N, C-alpha and C. Protein backbone atom coordinates (compact mmCIF):
# COMPACT_ATOMS: atom_id res chain seq x y z
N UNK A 1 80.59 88.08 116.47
CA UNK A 1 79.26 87.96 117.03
C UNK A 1 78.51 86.85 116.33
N UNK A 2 78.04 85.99 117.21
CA UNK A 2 77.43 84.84 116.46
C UNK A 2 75.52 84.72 116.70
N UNK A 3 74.91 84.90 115.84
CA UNK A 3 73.81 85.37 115.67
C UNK A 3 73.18 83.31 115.61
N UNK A 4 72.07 83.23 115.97
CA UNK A 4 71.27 81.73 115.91
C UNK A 4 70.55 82.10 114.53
N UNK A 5 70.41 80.61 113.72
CA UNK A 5 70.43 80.87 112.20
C UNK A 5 68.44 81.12 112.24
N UNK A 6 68.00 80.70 113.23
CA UNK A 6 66.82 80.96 113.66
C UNK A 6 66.15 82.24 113.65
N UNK A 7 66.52 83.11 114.51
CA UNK A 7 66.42 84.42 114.66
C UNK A 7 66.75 85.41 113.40
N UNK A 8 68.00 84.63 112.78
CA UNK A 8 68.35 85.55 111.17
C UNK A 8 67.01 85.06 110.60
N UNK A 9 66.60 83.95 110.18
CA UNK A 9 65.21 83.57 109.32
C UNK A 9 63.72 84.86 109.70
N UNK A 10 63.43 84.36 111.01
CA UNK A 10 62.82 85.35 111.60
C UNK A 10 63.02 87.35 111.32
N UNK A 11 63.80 87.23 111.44
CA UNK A 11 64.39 88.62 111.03
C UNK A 11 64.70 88.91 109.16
N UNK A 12 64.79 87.98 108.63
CA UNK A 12 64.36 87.68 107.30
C UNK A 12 62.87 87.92 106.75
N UNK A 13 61.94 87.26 107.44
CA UNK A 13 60.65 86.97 107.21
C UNK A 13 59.94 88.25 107.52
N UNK A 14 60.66 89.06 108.63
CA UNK A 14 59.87 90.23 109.20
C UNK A 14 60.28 91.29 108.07
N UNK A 15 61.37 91.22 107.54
CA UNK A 15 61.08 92.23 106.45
C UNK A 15 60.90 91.73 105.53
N UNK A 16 60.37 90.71 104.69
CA UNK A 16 59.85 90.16 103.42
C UNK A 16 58.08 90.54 103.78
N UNK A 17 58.27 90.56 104.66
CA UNK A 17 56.52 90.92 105.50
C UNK A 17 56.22 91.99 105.36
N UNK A 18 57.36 92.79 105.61
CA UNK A 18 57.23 94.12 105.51
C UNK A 18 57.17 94.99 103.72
N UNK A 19 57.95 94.19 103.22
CA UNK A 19 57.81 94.77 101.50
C UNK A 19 57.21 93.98 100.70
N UNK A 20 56.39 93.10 101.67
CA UNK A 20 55.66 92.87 100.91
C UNK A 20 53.96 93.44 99.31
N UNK A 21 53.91 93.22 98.40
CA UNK A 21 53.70 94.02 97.97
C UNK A 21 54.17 95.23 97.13
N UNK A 22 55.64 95.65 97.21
CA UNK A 22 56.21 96.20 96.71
C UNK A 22 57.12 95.93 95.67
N UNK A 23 57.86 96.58 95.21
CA UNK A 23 58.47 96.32 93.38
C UNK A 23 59.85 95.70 94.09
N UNK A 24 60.50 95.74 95.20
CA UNK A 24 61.24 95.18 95.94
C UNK A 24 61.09 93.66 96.50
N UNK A 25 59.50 93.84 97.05
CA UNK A 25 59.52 92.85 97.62
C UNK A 25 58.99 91.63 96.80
N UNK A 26 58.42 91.98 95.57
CA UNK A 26 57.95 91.14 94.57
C UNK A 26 59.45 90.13 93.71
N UNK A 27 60.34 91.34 93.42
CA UNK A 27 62.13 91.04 93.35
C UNK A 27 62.31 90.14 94.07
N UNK A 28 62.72 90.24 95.27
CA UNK A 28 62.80 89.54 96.58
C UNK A 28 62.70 88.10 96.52
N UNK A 29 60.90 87.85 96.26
CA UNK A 29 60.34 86.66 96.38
C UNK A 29 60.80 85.95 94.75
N UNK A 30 61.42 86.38 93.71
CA UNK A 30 61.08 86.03 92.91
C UNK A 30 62.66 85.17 92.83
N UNK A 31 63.68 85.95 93.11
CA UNK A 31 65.25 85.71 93.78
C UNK A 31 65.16 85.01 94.49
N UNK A 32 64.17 84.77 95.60
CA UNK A 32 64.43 82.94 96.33
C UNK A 32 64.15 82.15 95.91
N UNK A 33 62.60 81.98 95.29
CA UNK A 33 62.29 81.14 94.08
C UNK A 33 63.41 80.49 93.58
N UNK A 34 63.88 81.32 92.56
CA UNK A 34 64.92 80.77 91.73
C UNK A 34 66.67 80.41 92.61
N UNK A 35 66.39 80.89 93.29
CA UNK A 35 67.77 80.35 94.13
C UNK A 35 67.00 78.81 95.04
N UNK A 36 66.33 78.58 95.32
CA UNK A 36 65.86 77.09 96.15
C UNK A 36 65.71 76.52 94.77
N UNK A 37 64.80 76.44 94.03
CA UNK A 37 64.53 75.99 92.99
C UNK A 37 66.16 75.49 92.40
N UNK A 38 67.57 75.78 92.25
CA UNK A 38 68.20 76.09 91.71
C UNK A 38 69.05 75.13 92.33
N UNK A 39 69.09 75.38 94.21
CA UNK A 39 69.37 74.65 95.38
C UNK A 39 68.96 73.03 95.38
N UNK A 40 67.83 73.16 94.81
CA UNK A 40 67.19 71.93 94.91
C UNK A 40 67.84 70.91 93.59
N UNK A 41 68.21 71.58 92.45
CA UNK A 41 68.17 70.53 91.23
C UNK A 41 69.79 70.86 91.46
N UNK A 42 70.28 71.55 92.40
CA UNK A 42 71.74 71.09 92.38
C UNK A 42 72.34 70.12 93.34
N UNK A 43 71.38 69.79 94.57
CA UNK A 43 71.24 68.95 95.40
C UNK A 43 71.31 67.52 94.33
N UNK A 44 69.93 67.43 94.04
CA UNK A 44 69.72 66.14 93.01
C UNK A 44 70.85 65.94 92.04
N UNK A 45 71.90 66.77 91.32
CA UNK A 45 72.76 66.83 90.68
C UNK A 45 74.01 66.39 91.15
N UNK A 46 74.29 66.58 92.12
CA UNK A 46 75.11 66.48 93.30
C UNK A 46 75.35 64.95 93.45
N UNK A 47 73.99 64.54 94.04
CA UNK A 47 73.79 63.47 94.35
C UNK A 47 74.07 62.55 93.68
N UNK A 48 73.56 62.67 92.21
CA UNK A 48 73.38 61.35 90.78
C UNK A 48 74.78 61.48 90.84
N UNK A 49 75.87 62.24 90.45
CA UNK A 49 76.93 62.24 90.13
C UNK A 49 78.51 62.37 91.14
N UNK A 50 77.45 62.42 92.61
CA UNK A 50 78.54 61.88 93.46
C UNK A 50 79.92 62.80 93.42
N UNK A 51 79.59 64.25 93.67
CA UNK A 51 79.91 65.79 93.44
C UNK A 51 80.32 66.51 94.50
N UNK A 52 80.65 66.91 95.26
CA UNK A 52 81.11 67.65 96.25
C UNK A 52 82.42 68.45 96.19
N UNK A 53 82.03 69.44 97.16
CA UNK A 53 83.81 70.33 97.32
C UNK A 53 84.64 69.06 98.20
N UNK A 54 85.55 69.93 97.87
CA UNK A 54 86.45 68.93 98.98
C UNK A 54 86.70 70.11 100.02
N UNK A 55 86.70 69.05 101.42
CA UNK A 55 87.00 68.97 102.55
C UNK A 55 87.68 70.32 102.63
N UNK A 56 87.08 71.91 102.98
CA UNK A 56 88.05 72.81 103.61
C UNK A 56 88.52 73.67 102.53
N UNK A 57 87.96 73.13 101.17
CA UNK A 57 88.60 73.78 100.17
C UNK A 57 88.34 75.79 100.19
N UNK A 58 87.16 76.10 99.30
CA UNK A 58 87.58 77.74 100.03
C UNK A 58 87.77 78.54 98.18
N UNK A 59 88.33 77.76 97.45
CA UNK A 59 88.95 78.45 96.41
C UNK A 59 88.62 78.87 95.72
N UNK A 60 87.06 79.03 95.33
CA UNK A 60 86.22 79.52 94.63
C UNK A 60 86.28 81.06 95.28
N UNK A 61 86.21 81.29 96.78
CA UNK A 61 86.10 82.47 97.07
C UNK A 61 87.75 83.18 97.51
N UNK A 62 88.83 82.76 97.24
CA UNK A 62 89.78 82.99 97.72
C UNK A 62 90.50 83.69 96.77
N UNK A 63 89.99 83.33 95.28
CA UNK A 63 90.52 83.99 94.22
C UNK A 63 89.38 84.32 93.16
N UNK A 64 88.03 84.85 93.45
CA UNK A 64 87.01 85.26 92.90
C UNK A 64 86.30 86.16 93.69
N UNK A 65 86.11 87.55 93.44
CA UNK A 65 85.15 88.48 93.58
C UNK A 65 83.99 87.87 93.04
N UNK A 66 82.72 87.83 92.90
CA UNK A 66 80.94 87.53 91.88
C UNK A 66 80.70 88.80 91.48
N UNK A 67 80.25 88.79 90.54
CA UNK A 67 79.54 89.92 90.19
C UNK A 67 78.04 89.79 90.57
N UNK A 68 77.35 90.70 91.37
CA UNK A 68 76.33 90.37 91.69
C UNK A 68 75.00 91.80 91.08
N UNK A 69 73.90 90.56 90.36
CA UNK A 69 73.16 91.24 89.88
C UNK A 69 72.20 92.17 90.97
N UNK A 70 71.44 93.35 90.37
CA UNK A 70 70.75 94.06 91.26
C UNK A 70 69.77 93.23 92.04
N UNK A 71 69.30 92.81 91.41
CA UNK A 71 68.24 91.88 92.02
C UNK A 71 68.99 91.31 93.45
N UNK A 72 70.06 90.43 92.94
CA UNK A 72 70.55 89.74 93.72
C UNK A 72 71.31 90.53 95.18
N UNK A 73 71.78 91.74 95.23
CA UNK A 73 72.34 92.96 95.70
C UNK A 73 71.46 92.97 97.07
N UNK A 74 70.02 92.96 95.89
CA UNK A 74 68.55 93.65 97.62
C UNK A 74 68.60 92.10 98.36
N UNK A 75 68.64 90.87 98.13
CA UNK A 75 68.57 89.64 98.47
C UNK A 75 69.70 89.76 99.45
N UNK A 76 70.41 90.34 99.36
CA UNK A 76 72.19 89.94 99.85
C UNK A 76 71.78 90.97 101.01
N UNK A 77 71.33 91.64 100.71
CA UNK A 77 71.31 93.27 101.45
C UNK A 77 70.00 92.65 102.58
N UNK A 78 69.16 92.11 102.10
CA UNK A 78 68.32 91.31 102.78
C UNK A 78 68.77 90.65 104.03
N UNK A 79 69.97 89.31 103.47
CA UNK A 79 70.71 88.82 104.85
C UNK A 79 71.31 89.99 105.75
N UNK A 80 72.13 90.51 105.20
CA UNK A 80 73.34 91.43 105.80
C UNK A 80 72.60 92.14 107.03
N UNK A 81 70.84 92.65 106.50
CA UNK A 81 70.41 93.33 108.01
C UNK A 81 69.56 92.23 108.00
N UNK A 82 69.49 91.14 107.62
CA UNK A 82 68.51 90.57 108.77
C UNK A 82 69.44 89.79 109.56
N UNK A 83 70.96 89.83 109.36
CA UNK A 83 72.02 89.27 110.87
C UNK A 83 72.20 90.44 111.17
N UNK A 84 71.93 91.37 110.76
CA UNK A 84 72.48 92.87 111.80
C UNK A 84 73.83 93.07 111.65
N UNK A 85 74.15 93.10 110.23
CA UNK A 85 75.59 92.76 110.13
C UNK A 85 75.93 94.51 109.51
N UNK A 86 75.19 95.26 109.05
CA UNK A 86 75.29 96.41 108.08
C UNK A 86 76.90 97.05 108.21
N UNK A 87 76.96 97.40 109.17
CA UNK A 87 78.38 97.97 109.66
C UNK A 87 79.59 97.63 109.00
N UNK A 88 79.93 95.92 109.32
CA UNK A 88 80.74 94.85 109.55
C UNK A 88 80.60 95.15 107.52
N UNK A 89 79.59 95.00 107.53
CA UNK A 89 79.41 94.87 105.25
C UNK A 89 80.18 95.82 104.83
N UNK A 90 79.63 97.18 105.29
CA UNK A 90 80.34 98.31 104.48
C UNK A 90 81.86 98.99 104.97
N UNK A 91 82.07 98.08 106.15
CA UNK A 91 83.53 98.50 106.38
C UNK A 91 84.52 97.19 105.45
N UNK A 92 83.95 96.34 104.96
CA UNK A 92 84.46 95.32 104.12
C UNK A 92 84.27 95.84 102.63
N UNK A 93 83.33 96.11 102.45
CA UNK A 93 82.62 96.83 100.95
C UNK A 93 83.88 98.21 100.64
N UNK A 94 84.29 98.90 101.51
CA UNK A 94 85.11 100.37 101.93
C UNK A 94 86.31 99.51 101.75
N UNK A 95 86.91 99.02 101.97
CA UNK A 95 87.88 98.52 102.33
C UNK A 95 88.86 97.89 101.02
N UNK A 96 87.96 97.04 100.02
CA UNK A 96 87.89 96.07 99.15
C UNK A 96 88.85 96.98 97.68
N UNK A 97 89.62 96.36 97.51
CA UNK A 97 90.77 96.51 96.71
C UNK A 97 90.69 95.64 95.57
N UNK A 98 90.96 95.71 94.22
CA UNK A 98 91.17 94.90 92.83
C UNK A 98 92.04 93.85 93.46
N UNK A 99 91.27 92.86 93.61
CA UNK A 99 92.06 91.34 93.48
C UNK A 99 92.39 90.91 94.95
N UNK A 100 91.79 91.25 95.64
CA UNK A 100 91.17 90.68 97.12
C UNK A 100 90.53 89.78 97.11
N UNK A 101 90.30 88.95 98.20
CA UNK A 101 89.01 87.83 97.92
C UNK A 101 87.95 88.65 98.28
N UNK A 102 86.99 87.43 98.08
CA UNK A 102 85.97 87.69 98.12
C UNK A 102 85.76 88.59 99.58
N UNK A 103 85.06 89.54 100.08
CA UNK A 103 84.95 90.26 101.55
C UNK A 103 84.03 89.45 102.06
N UNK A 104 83.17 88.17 101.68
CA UNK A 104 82.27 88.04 102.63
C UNK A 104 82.71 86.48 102.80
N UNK A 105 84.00 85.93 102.06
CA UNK A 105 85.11 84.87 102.99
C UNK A 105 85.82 84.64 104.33
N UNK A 106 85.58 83.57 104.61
CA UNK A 106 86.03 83.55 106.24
C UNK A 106 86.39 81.91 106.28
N UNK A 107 87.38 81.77 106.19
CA UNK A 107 88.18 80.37 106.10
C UNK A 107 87.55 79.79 107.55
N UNK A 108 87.22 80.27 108.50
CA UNK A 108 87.22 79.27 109.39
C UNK A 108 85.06 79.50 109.84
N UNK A 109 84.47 79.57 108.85
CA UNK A 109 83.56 79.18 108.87
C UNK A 109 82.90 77.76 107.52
N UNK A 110 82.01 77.46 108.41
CA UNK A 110 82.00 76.32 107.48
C UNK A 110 81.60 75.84 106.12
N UNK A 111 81.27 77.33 105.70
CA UNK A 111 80.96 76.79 104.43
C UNK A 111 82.01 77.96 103.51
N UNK A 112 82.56 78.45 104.25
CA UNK A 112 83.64 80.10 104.21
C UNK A 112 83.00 80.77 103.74
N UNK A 113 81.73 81.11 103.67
CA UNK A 113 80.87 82.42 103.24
C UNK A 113 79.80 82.57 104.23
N UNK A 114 80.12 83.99 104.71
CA UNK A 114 79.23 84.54 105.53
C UNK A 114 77.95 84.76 105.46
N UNK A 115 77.61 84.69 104.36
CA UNK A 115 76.42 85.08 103.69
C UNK A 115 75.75 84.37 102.94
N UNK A 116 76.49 82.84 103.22
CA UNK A 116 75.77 81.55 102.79
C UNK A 116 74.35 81.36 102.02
N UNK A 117 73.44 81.59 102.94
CA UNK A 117 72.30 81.45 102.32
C UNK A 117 71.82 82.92 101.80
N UNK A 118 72.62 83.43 101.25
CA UNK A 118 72.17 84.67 100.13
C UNK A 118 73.35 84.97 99.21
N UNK A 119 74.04 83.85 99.05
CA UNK A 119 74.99 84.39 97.89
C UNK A 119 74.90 84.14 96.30
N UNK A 120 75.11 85.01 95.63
CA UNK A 120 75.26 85.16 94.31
C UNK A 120 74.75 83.99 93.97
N UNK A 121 73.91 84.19 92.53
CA UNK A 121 73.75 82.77 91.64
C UNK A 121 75.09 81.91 91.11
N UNK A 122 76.22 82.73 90.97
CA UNK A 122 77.65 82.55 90.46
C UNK A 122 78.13 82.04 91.39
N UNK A 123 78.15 81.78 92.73
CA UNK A 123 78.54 81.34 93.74
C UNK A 123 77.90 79.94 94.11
N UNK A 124 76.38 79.97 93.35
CA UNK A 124 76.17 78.56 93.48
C UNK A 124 76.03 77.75 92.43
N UNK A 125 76.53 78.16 92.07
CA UNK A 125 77.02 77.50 90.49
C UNK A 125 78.26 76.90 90.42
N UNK A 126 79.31 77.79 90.97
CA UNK A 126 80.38 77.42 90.99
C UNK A 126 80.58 76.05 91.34
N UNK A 127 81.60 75.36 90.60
CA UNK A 127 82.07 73.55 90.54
C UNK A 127 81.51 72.76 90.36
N UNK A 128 79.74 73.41 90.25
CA UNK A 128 78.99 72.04 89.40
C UNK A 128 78.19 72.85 88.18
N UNK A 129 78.90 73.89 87.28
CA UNK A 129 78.41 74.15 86.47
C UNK A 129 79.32 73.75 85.05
């Protein structure tokens, strides 16, 4: 099921709207912060030093589980229902065996993580840290 990255934002925003105010939603805001913020000086990093994955590579998630902090958990949990994905998560989450890849890998998407714009700080760290 392919969801418009539009409507996920929207559906993002409607529940950041919604907890807003709360010990969650204060979390929340404080976890994007530091993930754009983070996005941004790895962009510029990127750039000066002429840095990139290669083409199709994948291998960061092919042989790495993240450990993901709580904070980071409600952020993740954030995407997962704001694509309406809940189901599809915990039959992957159920499923997930010692030394599997990552469950939210998918080789033939383009960045191979489903969950792109909510993954782990360890995930965006990875190859330029």
């Amino acid at each position: 099921m392919k969801i418009s990255i539009c409507l996920i934002v929207k559906n993002e925003e409607k529940i950041l709207k919604a907890l807003e105010g709360t010990s969650v939603g204060g979390e929340l805001a404080a976890v994007l912060k530091l993930k754009d913020m983070l996005d941004e000086k790895q962009k510029l990093f990127c750039r000066a030093f002429d840095m990139k994955c290669p083409e199709g590579c994948g291998s960061c998630c092919e042989h790495f589980m993240p450990d993901v902090t709580p904070m980071e958990s409600d952020d993740l949990a954030l995407g997962i229902i704001a694509m309406g994905r809940e189901d599809e998560a915990f039959s992957k989450i159920e499923a997930y065996r010692p030394g599997d890849k990552c469950f939210f890998y998918n080789p033939d998407n383009p960045y191979h993580c489903t969950v792109y714009r909510w993954r782990p700080l360890v995930c965006r760290l990875f190859g330029a840290s």
